[in-house]
Coordinates of C-alpha atoms in Angstrom, one line a residue:
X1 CA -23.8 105.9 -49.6
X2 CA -21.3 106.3 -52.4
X3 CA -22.1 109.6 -53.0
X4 CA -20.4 110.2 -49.5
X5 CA -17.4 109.0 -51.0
X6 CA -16.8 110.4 -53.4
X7 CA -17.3 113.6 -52.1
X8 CA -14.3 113.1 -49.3
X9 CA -12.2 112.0 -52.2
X10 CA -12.7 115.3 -54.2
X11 CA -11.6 118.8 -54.6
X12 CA -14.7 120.0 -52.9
X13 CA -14.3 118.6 -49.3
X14 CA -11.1 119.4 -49.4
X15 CA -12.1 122.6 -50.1
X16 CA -15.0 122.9 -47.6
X17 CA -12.3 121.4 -44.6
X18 CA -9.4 123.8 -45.8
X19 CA -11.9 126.7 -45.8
X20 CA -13.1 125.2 -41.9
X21 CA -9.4 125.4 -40.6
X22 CA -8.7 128.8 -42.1
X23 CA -11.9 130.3 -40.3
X24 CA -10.5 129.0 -36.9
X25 CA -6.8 129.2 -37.1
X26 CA -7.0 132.3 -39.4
X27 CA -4.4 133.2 -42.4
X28 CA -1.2 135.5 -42.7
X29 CA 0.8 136.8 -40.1
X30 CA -0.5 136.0 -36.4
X31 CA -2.7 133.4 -37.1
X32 CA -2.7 129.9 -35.4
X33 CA -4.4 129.0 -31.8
X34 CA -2.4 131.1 -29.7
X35 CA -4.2 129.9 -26.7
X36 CA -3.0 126.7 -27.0
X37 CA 0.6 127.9 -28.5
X38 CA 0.6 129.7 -24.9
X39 CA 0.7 127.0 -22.9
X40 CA 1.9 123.8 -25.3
X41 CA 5.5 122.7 -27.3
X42 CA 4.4 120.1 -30.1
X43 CA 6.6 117.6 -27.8
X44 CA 4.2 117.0 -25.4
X45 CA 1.5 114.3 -26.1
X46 CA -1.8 113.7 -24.7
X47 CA -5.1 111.2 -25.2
X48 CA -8.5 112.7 -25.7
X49 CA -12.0 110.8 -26.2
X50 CA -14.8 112.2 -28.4
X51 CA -17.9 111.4 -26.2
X52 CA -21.8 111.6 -26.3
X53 CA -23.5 113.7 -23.6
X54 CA -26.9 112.1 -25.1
X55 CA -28.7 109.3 -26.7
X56 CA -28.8 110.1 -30.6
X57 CA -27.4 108.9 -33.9
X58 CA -23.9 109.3 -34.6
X59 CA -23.1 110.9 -37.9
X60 CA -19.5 112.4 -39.2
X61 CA -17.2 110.3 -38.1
X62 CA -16.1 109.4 -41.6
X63 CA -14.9 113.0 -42.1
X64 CA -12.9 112.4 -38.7
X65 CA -9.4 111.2 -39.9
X66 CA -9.5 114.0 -42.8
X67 CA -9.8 116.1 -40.0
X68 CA -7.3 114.8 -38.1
X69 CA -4.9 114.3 -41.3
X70 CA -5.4 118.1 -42.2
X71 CA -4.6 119.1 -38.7
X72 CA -1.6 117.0 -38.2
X73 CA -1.3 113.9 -39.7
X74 CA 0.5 112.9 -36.4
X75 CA -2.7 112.3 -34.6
X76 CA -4.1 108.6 -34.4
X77 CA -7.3 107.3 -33.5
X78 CA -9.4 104.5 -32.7
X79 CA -13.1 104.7 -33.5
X80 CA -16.0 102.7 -31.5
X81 CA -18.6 103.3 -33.1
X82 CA -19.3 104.1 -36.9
X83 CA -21.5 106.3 -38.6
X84 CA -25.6 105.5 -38.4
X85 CA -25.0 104.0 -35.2
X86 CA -27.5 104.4 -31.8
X87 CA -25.4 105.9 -29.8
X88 CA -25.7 106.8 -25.6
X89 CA -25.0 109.2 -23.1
X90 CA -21.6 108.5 -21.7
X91 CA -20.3 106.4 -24.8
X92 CA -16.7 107.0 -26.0
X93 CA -16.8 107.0 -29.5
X94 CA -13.7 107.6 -30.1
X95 CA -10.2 108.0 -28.8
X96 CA -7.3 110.5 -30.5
X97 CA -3.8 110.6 -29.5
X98 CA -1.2 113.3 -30.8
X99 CA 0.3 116.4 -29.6
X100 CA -1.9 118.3 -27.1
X101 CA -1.2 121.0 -29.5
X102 CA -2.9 119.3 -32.2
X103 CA -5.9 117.9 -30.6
X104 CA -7.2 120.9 -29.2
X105 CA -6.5 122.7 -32.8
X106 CA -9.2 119.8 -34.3
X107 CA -11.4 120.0 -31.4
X108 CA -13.7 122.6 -32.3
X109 CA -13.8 121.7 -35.9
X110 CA -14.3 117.9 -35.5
X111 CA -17.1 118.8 -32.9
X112 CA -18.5 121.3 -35.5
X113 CA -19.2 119.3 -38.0
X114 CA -20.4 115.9 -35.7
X115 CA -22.5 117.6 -33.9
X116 CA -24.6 119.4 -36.9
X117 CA -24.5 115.9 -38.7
X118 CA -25.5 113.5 -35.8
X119 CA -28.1 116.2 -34.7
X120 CA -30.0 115.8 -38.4
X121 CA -29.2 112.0 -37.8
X122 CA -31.0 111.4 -34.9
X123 CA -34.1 114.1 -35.7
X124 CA -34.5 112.2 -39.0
X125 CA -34.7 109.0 -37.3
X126 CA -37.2 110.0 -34.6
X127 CA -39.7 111.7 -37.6
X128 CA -39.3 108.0 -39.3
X129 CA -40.1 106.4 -36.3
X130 CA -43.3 107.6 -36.4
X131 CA -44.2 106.3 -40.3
X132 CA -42.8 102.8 -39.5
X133 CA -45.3 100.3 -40.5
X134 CA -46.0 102.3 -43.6
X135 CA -45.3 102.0 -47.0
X136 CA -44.5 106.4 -47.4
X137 CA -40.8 107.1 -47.6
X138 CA -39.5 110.3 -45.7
X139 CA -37.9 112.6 -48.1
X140 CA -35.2 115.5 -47.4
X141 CA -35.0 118.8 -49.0
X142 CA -33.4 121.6 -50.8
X143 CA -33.7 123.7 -47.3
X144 CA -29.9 122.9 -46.4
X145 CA -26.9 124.8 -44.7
X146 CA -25.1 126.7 -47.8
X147 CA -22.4 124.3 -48.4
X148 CA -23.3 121.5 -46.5
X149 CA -25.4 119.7 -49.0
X150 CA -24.1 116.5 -49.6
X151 CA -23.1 116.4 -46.0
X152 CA -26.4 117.4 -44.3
X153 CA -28.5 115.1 -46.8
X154 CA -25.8 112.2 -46.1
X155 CA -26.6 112.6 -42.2
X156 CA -30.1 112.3 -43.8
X157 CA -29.3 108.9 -45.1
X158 CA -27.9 107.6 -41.7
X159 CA -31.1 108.5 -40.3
X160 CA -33.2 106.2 -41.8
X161 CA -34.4 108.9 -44.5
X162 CA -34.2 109.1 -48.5
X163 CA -32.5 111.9 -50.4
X164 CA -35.2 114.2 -52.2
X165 CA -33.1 115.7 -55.3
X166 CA -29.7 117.1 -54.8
X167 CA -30.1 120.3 -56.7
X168 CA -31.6 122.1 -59.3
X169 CA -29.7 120.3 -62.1
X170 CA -31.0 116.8 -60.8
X171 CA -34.6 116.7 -61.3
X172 CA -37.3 119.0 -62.5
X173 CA -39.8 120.3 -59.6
X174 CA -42.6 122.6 -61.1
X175 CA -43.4 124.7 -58.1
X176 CA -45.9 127.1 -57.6
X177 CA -44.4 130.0 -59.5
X178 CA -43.5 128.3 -62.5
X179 CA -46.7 127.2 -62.6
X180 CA -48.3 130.8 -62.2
X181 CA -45.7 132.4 -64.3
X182 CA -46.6 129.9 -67.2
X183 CA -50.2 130.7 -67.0
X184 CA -50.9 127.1 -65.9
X185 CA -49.9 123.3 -65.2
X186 CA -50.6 122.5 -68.6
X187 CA -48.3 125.6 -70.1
X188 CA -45.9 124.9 -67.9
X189 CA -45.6 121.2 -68.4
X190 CA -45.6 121.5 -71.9
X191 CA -42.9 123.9 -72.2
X192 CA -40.6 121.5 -69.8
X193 CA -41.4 118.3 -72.0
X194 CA -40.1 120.2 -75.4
X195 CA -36.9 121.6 -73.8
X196 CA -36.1 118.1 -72.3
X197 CA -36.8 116.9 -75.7
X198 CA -34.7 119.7 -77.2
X199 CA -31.8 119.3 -74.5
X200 CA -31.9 115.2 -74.7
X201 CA -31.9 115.6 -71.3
X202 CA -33.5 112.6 -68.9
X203 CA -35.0 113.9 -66.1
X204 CA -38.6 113.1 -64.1
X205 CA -40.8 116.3 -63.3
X206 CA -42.8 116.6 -60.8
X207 CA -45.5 119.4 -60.8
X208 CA -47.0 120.6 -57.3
X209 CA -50.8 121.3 -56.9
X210 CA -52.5 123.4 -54.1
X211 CA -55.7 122.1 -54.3
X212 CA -58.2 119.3 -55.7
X213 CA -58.7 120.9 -59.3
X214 CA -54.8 120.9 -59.8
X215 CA -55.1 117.3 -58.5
X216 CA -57.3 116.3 -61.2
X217 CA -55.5 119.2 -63.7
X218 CA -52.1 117.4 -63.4
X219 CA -53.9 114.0 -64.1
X220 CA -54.4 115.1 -67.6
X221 CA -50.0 115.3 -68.2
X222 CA -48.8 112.5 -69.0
X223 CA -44.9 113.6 -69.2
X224 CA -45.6 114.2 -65.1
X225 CA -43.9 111.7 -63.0
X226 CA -45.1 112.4 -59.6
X227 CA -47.5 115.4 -57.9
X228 CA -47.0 117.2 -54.9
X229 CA -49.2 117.8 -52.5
X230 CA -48.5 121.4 -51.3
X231 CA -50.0 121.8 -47.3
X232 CA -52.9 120.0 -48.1
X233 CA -54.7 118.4 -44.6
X234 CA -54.9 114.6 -44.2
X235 CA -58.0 114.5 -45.7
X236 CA -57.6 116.2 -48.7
X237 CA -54.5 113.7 -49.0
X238 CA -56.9 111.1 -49.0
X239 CA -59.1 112.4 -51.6
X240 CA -56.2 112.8 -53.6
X241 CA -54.5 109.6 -53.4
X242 CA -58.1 108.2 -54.6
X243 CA -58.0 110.3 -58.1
X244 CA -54.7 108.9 -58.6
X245 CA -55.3 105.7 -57.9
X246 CA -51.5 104.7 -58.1
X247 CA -51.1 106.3 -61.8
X248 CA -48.5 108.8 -60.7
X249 CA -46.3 109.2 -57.8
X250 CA -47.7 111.1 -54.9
X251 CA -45.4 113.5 -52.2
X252 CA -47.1 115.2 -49.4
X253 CA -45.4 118.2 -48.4
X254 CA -45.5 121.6 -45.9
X255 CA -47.0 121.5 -42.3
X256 CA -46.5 118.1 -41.3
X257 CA -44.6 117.6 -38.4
X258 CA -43.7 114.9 -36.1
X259 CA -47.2 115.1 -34.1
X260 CA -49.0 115.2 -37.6
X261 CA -46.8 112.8 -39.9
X262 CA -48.3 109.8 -39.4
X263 CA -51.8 110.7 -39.9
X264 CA -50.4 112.1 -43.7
X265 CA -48.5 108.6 -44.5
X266 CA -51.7 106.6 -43.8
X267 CA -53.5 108.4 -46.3
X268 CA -51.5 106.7 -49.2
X269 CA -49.4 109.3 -50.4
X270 CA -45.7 107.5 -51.3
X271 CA -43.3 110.7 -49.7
X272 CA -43.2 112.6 -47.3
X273 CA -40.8 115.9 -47.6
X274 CA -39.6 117.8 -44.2
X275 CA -37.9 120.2 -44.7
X276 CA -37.3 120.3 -40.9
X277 CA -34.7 117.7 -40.8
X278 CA -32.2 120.2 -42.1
X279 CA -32.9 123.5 -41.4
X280 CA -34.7 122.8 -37.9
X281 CA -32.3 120.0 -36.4
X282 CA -30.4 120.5 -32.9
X283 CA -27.4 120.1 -32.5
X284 CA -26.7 116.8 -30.9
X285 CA -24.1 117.5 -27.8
X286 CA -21.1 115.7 -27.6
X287 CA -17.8 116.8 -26.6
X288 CA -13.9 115.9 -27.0
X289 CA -12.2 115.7 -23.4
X290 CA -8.7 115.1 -22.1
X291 CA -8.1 111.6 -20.8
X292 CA -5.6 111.1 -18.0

């Protein structure tokens, strides 16, 4: 994913990570991790393995050595396994050595951000489980950790899911209040097509619909690129990819679940938005021990 990339290379990360350490170690006078200042000189050295305590998908690891390199950039490592991988209870993923002093500074941050990312790894890739054999793509969504964005919808990615848009600035979404504060689907995408025109800006909309007559009401636009499908049942799905009939994109979204999703992607409709797999995911539990 190059987006990944790019983002570890910029200003941002760097900001996010900086902004990490600072919350843990604290600023100004009598900061730092005392506990471990207590009871370690940066002289003495020490091995400790970042492990799973259960079956997932790993995610994070790429932001590992920035970690480590922000901490002290005398740590090394050895990674075992890499990012999207199926990973076990009891695997070492990977192995740090450094000043005791250092590793346990990175331990809680390192853990911080693997665990969050693995946990919406491996929840994305059990809800895709359940579509495979399907043509419908499952889509992330705008319901992510303030911040964490690119991070949470990369963890997406490694999960076996597709990145919805990445903000507001990215792709037009007609929602249910534009739609009522224009007076309309029509109104609304009228006014959208002239200030793309105006703007000579290039961007898809997509227009959601509540029910059948908004179905057949969004048919009518032409400028619309694909229609949501806002809590509509399985059936109503149905009926809906029907009136279509392949002439626009369809996304099913709201009250699908794991239990429920496949019923939603064999009615036709090409996405499938959770918000779930962001704002719902465990934690997946790992842990960085001392190795003797």
């Amino acid at each position: 994913m190059k987006q990944i990339i790019e983002y570890l290379q910029g200003e941002e990360w760097n900001n996010h990570l900086n902004s990490a350490i600072q919350e843990d170690f604290g600023s100004g006078i009598g900061s730092g991790d005392h506990s471990s200042l207590a009871c370690f000189d940066m002289n003495e050295l020490g091995i400790a393995n970042l492990k799973a305590k259960e079956n997932g998908i790993i995610a994070g690891l790429n932001l590992v050595p920035y970690i480590f390199r922000a901490i002290d950039p005398n740590i090394s490592w050895k990674h075992y396994a890499v990012d999207g991988d199926s990973i076990s209870n009891g695997q070492v993923l990977l192995t740090a050595t450094g000043p005791v002093l250092s590793l346990l500074g990175s331990e809680r941050i390192m853990l911080n951000y693997t665990q969050k990312l693995s946990g919406v790894a491996t929840l994305t890739k059990k809800i895709t489980e359940q579509i495979e054999g399907t043509s419908c793509k499952l889509l992330d969504t705008r319901k992510t950790t303030p911040g964490w964005r690119v991070l949470e919808k990369y963890a997406v990615h490694l999960g076996g899911g597709f990145n919805h848009r990445m903000g507001l600035h990215d792709y037009i979404m007609l929602k249910d209040n534009h739609i009522d504060y224009c007076g309309g689907i029509k109104e609304a995408v009228g006014r959208t097509s002239k200030y793309l025109k105006n703007k000579k800006l290039l961007r898809e909309i997509e227009v959601e619909v509540r029910n059948i007559n908004e179905v057949k009401e969004a048919m009518n636009e032409k400028n619309i690129n694909r229609i949501m499908l806002d809590n509509f049942s399985p059936k109503m799905c149905f009926e809906a990819v029907e009136i279509i009939n392949g002439a626009k994109e369809i996304e099913a979204s709201g009250g699908i679940t794991e239990d429920n999703i496949r019923e939603y992607a064999l009615s036709g409709v090409d996405f499938i938005s959770v918000g779930a797999l962001t704002h719902s995911s465990k934690n997946l539990d790992l842990n960085f021990k001392a190795d003797f």
